[in-house]
mmCIF file of N, CA and C in Angstrom:
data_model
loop_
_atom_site.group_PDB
_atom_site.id
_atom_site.type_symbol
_atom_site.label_atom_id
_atom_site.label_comp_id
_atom_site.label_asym_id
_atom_site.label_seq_id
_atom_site.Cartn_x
_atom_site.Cartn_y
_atom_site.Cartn_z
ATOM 1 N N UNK A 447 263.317 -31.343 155.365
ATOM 2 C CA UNK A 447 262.241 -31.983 154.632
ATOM 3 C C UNK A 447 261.775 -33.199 155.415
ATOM 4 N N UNK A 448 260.419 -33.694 155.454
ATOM 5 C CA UNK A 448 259.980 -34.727 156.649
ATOM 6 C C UNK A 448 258.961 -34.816 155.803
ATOM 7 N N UNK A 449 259.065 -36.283 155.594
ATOM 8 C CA UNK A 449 258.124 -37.102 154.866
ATOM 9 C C UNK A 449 257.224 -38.304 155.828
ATOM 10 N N UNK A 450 256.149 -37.689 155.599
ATOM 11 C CA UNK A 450 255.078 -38.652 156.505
ATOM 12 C C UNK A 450 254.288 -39.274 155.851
ATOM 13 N N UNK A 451 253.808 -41.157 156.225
ATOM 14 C CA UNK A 451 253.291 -41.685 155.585
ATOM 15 C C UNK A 451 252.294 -42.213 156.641
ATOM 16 N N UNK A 452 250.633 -41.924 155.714
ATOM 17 C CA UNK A 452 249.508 -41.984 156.465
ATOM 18 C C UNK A 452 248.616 -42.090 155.165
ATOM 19 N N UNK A 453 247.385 -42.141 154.745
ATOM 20 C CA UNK A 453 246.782 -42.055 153.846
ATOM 21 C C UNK A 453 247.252 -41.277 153.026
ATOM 22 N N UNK A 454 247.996 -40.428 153.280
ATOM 23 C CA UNK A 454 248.666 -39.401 151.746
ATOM 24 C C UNK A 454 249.714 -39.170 152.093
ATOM 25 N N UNK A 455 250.757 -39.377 151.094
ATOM 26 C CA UNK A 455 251.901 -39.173 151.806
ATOM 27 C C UNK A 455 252.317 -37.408 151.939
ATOM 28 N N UNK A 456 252.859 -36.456 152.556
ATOM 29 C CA UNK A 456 253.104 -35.095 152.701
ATOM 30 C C UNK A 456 254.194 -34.661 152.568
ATOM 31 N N UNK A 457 255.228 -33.927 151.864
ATOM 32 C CA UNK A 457 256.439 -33.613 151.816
ATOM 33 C C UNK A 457 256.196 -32.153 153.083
ATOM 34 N N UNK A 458 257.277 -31.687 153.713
ATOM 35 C CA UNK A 458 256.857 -30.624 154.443
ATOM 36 C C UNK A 458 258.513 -29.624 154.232
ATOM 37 N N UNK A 459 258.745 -28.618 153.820
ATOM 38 C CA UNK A 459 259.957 -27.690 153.526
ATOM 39 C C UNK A 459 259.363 -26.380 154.174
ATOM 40 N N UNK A 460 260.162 -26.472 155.307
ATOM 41 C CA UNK A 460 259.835 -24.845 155.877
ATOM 42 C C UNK A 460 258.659 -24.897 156.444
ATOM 43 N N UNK A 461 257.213 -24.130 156.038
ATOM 44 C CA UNK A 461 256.351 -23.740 156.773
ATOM 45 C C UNK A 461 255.414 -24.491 155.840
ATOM 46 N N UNK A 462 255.599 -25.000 154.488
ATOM 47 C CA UNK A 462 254.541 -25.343 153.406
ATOM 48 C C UNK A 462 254.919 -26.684 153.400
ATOM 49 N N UNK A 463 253.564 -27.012 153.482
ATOM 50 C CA UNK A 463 252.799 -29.085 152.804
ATOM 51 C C UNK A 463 252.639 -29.022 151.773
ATOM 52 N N UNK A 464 253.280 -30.218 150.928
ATOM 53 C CA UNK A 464 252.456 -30.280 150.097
ATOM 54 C C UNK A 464 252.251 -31.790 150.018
ATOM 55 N N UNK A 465 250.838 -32.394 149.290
ATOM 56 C CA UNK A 465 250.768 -33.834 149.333
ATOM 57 C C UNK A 465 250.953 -34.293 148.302
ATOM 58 N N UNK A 466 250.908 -35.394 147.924
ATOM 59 C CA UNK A 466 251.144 -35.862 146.092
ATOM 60 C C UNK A 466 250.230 -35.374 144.871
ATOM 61 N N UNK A 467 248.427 -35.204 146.038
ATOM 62 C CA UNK A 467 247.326 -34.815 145.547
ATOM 63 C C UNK A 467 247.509 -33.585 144.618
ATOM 64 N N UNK A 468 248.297 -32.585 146.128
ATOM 65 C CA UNK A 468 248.425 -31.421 145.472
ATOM 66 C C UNK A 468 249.298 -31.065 144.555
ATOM 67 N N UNK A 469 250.078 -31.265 144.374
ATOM 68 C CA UNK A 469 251.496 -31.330 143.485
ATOM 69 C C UNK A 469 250.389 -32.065 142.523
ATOM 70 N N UNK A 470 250.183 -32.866 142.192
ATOM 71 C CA UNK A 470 249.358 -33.365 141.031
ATOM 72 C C UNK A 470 248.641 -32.256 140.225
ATOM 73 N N UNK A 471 247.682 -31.585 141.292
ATOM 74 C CA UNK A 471 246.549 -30.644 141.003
ATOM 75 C C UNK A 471 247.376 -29.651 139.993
ATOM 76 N N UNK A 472 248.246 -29.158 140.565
ATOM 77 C CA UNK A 472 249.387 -28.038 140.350
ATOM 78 C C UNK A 472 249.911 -28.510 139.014
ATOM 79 N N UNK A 473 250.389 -29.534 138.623
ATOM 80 C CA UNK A 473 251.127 -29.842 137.399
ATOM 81 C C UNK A 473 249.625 -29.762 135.992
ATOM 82 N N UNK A 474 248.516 -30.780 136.842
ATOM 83 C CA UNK A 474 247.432 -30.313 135.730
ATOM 84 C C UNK A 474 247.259 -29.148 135.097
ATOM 85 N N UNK A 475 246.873 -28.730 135.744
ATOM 86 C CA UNK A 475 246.607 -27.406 136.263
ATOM 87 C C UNK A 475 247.586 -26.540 135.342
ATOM 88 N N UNK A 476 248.373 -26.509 135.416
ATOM 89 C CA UNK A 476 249.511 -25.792 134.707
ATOM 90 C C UNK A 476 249.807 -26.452 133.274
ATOM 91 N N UNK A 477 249.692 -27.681 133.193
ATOM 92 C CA UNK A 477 249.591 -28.636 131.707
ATOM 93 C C UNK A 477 248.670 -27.914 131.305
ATOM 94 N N UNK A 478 247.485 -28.209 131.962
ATOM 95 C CA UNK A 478 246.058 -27.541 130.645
ATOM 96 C C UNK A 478 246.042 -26.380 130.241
ATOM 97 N N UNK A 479 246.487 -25.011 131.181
ATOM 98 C CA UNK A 479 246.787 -23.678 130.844
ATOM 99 C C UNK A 479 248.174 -23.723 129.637
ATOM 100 N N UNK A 480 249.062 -24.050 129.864
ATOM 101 C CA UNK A 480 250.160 -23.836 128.938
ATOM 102 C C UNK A 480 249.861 -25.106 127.900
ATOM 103 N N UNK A 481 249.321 -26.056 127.035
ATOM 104 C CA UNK A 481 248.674 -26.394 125.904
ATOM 105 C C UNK A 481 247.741 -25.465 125.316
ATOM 106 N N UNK A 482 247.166 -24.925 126.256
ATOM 107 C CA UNK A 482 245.823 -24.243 126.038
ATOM 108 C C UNK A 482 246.715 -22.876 124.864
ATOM 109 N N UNK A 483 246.797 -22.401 125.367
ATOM 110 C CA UNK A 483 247.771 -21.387 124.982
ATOM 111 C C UNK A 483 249.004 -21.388 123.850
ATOM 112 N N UNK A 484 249.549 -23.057 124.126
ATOM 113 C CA UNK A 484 250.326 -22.849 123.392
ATOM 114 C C UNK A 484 249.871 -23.536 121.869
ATOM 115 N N UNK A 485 248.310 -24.062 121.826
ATOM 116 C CA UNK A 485 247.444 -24.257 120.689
ATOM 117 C C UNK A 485 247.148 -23.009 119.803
ATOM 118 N N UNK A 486 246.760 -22.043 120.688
ATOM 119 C CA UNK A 486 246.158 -21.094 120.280
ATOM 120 C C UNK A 486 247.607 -20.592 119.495
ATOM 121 N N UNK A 487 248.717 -19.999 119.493
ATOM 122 C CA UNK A 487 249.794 -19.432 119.553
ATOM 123 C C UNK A 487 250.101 -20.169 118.242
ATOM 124 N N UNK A 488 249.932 -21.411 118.145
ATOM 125 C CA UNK A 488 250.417 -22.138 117.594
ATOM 126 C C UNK A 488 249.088 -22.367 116.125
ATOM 127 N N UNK A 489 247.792 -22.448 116.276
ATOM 128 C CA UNK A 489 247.204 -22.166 115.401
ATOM 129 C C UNK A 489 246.748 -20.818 114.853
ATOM 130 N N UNK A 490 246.859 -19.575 115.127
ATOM 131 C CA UNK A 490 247.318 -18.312 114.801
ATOM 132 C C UNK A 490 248.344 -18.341 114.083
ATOM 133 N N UNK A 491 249.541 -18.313 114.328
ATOM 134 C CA UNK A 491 250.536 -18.572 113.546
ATOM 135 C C UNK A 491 250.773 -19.685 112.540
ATOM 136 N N UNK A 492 249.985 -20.526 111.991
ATOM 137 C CA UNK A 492 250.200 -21.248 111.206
ATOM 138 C C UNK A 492 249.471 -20.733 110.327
ATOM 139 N N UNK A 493 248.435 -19.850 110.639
ATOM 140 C CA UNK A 493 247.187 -19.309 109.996
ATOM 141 C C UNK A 493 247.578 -18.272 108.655
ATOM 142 N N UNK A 494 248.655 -17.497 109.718
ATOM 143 C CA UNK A 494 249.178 -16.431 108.532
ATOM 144 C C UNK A 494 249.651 -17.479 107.100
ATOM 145 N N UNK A 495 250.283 -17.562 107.023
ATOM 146 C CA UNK A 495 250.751 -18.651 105.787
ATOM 147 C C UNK A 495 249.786 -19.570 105.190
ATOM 148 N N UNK A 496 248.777 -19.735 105.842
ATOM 149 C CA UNK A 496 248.344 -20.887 105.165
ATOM 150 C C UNK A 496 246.926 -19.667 104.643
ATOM 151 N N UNK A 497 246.765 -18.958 105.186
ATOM 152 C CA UNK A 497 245.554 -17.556 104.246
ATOM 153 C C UNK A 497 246.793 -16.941 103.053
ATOM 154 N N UNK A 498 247.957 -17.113 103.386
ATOM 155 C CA UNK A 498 248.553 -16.844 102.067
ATOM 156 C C UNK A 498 248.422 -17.854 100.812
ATOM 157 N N UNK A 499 248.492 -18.875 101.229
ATOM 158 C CA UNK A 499 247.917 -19.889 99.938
ATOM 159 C C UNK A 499 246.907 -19.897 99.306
ATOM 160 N N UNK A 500 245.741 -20.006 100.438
ATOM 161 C CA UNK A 500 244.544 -19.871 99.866
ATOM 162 C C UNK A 500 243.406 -19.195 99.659
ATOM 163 N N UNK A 501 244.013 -17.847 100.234
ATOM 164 C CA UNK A 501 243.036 -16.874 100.022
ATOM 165 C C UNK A 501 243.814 -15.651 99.609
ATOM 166 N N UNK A 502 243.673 -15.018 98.266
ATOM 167 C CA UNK A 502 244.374 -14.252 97.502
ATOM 168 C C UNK A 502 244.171 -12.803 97.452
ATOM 169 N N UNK A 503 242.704 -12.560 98.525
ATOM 170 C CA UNK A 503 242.691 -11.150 98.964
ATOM 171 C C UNK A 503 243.552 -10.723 99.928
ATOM 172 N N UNK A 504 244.285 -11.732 101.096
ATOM 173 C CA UNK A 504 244.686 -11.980 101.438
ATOM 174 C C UNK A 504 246.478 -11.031 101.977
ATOM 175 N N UNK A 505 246.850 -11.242 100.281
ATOM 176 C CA UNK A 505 247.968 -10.807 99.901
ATOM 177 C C UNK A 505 247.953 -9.972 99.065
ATOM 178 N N UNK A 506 246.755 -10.054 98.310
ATOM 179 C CA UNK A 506 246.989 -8.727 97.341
ATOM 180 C C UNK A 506 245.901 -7.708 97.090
ATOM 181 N N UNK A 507 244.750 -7.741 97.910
ATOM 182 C CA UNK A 507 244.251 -6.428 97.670
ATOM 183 C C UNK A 507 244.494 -5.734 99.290
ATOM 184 N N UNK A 508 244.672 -4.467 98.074
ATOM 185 C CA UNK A 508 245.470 -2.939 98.875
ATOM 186 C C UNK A 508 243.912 -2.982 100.182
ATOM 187 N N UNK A 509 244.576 -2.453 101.083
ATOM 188 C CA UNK A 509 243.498 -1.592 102.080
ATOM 189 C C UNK A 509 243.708 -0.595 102.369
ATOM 190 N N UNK A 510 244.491 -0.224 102.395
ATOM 191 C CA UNK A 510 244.775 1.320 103.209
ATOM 192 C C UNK A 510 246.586 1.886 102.729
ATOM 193 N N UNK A 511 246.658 2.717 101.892
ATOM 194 C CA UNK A 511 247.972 3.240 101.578
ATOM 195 C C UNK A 511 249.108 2.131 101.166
ATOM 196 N N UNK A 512 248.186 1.230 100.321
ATOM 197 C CA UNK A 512 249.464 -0.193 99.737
ATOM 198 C C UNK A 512 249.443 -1.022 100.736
ATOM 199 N N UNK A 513 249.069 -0.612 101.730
ATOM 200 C CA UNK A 513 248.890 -2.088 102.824
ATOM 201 C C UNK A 513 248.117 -3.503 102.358
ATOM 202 N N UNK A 514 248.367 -4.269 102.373
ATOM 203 C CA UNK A 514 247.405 -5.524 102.439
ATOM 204 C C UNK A 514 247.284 -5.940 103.719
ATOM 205 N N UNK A 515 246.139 -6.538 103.834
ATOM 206 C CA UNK A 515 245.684 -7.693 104.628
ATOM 207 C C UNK A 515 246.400 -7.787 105.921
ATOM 208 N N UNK A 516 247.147 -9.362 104.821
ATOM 209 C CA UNK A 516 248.765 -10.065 104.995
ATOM 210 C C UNK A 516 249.499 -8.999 106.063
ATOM 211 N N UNK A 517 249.881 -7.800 105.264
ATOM 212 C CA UNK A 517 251.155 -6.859 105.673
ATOM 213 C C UNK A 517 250.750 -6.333 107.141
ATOM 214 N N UNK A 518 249.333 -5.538 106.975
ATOM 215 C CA UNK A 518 248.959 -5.066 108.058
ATOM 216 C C UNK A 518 248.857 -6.051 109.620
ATOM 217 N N UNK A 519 248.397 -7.143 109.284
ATOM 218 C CA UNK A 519 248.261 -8.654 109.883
ATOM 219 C C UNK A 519 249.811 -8.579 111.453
ATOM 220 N N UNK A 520 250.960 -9.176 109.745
ATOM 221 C CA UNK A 520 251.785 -9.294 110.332
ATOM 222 C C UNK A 520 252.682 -8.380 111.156
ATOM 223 N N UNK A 521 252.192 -6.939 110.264
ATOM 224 C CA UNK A 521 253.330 -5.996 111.433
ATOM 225 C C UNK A 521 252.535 -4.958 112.426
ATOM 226 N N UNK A 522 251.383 -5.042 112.741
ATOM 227 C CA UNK A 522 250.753 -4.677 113.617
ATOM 228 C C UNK A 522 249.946 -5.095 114.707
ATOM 229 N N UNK A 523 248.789 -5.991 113.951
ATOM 230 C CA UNK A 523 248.262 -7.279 114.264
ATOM 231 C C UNK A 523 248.418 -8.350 115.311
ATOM 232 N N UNK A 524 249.455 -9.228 114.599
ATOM 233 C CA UNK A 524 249.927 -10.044 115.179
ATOM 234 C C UNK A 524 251.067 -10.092 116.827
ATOM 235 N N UNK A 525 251.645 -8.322 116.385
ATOM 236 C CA UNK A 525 252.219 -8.030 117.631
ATOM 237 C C UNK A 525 251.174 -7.794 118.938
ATOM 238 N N UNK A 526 250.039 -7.105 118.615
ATOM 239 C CA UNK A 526 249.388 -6.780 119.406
ATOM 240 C C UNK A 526 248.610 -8.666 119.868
ATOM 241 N N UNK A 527 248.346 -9.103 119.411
ATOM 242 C CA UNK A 527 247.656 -10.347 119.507
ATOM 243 C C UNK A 527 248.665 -11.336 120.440
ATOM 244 N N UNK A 528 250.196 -11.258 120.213
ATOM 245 C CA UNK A 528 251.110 -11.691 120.954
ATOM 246 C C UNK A 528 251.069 -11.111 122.634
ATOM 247 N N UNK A 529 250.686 -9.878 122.710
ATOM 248 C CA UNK A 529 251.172 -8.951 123.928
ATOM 249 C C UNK A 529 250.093 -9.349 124.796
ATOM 250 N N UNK A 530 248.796 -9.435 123.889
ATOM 251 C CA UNK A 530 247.418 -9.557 124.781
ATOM 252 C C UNK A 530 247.568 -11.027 125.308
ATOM 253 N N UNK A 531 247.888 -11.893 124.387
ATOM 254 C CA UNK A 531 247.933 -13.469 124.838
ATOM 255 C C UNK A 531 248.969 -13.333 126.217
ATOM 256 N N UNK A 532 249.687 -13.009 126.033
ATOM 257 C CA UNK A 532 251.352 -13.072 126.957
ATOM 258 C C UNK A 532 250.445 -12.353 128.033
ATOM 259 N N UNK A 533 249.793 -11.085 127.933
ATOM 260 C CA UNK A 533 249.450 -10.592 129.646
ATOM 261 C C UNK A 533 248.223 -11.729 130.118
ATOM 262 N N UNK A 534 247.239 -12.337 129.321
ATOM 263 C CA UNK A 534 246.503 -12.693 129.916
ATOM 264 C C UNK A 534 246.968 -14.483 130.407
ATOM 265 N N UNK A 535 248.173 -14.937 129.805
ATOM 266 C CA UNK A 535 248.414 -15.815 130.672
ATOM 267 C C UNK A 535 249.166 -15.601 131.546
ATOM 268 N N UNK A 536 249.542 -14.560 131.966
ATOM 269 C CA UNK A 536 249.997 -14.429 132.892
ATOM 270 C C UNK A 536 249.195 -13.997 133.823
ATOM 271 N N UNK A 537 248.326 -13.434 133.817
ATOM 272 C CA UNK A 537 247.396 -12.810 134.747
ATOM 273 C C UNK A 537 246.470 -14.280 134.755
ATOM 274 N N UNK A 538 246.238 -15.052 133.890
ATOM 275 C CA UNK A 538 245.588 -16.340 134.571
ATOM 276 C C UNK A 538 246.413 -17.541 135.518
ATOM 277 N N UNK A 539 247.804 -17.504 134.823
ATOM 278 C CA UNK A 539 249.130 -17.898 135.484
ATOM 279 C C UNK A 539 249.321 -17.709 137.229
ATOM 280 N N UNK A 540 249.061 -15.889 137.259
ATOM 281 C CA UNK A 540 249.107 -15.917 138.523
ATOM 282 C C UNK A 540 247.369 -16.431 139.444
ATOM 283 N N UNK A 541 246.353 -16.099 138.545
ATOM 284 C CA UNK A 541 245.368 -17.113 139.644
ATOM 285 C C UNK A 541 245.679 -18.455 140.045
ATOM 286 N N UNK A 542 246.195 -18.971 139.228
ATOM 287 C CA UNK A 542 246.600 -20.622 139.756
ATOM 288 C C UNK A 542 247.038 -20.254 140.935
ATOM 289 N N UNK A 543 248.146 -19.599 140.350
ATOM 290 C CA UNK A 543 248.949 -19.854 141.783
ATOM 291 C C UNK A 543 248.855 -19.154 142.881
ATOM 292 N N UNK A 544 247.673 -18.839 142.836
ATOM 293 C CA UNK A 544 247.145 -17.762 143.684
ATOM 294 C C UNK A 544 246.169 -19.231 144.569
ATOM 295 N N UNK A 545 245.581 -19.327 143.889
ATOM 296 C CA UNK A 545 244.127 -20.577 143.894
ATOM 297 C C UNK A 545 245.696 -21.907 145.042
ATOM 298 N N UNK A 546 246.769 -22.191 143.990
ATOM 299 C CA UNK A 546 247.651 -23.181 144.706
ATOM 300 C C UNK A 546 248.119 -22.960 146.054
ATOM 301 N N UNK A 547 248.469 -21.647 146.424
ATOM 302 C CA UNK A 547 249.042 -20.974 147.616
ATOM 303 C C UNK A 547 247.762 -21.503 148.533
ATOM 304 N N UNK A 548 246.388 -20.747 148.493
ATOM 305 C CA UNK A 548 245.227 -21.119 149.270
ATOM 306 C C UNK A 548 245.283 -22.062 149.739
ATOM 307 N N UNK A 549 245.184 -23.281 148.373
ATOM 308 C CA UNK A 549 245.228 -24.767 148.998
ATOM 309 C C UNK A 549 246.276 -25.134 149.523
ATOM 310 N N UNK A 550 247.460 -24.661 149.538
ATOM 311 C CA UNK A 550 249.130 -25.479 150.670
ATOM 312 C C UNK A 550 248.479 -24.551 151.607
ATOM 313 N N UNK A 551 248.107 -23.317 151.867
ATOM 314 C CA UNK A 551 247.889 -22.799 153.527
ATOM 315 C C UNK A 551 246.947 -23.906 153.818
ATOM 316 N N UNK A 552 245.571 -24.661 153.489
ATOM 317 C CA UNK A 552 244.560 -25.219 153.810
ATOM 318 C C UNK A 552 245.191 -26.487 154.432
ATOM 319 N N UNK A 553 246.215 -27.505 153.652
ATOM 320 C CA UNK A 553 246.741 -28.586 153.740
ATOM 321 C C UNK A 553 248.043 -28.412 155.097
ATOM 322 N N UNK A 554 248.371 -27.038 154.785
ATOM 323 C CA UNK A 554 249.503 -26.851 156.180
ATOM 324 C C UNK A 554 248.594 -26.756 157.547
ATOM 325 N N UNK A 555 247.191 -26.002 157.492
ATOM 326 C CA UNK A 555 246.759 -25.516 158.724
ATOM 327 C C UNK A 555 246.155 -26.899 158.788
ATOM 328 N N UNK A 556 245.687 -28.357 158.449
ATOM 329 C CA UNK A 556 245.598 -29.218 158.532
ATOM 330 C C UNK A 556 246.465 -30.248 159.207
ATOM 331 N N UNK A 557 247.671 -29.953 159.090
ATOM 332 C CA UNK A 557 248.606 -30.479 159.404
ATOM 333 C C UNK A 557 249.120 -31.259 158.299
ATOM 334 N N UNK A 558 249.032 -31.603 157.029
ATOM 335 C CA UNK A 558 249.861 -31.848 156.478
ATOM 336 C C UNK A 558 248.619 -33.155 155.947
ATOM 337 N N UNK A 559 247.631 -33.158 156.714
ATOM 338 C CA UNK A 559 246.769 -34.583 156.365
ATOM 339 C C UNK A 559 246.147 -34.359 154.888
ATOM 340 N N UNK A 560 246.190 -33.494 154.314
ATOM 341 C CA UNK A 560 245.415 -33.624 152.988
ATOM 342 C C UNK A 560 244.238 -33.344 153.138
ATOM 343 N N UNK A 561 243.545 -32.959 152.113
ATOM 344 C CA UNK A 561 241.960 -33.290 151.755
ATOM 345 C C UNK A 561 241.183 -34.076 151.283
#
């Protein structure tokens, strides 16, 4: 590891730079995606319960073979709504770090000076 100090400082491990900039970018970057997500996850699921309080079609009128709402919601629904969230952060998960890789090759073929 070789730490150089010049206008930015550069950590260097192996063949990859990274600068404070970037490591910054990277943690944002990854903060705003996983809040993002874990809002959504998190207001969905509070949702079920709280349409049980206050909305009474909700829970008790039938739709389809004694099913309600509610029932259908939670045991079909909500799984599928889990699976889709889970692939698409991951498939946005890996652009980051797809997008992050780009920028350490850019900052390595630089020499380590930053952007």
């Amino acid at each position: 590891m070789t730490v150089t100090a010049s206008d930015q400082t550069s950590i260097t491990h192996g063949d990859h730079v990274d600068t404070i900039e970037s490591v910054d970018m990277v943690f944002r970057a990854q903060r705003k995606l996983s809040f993002t997500y874990g809002a959504i996850f998190f207001a969905v699921t509070l949702l079920i319960p709280a349409l049980s309080v206050w909305w009474e079609g909700w829970y008790a009128t039938k739709i389809w073979g004694g099913f309600t709402l509610n029932y259908l919601f939670v045991s079909l629904l909500y799984y599928l709504f889990l699976w889709t969230m889970a692939w698409t952060y991951s498939k946005q998960a890996d652009k980051l770090d797809d997008t992050l890789a780009d920028m350490a090759d850019e900052i390595t073929s630089k020499g380590g000076e930053g952007s």
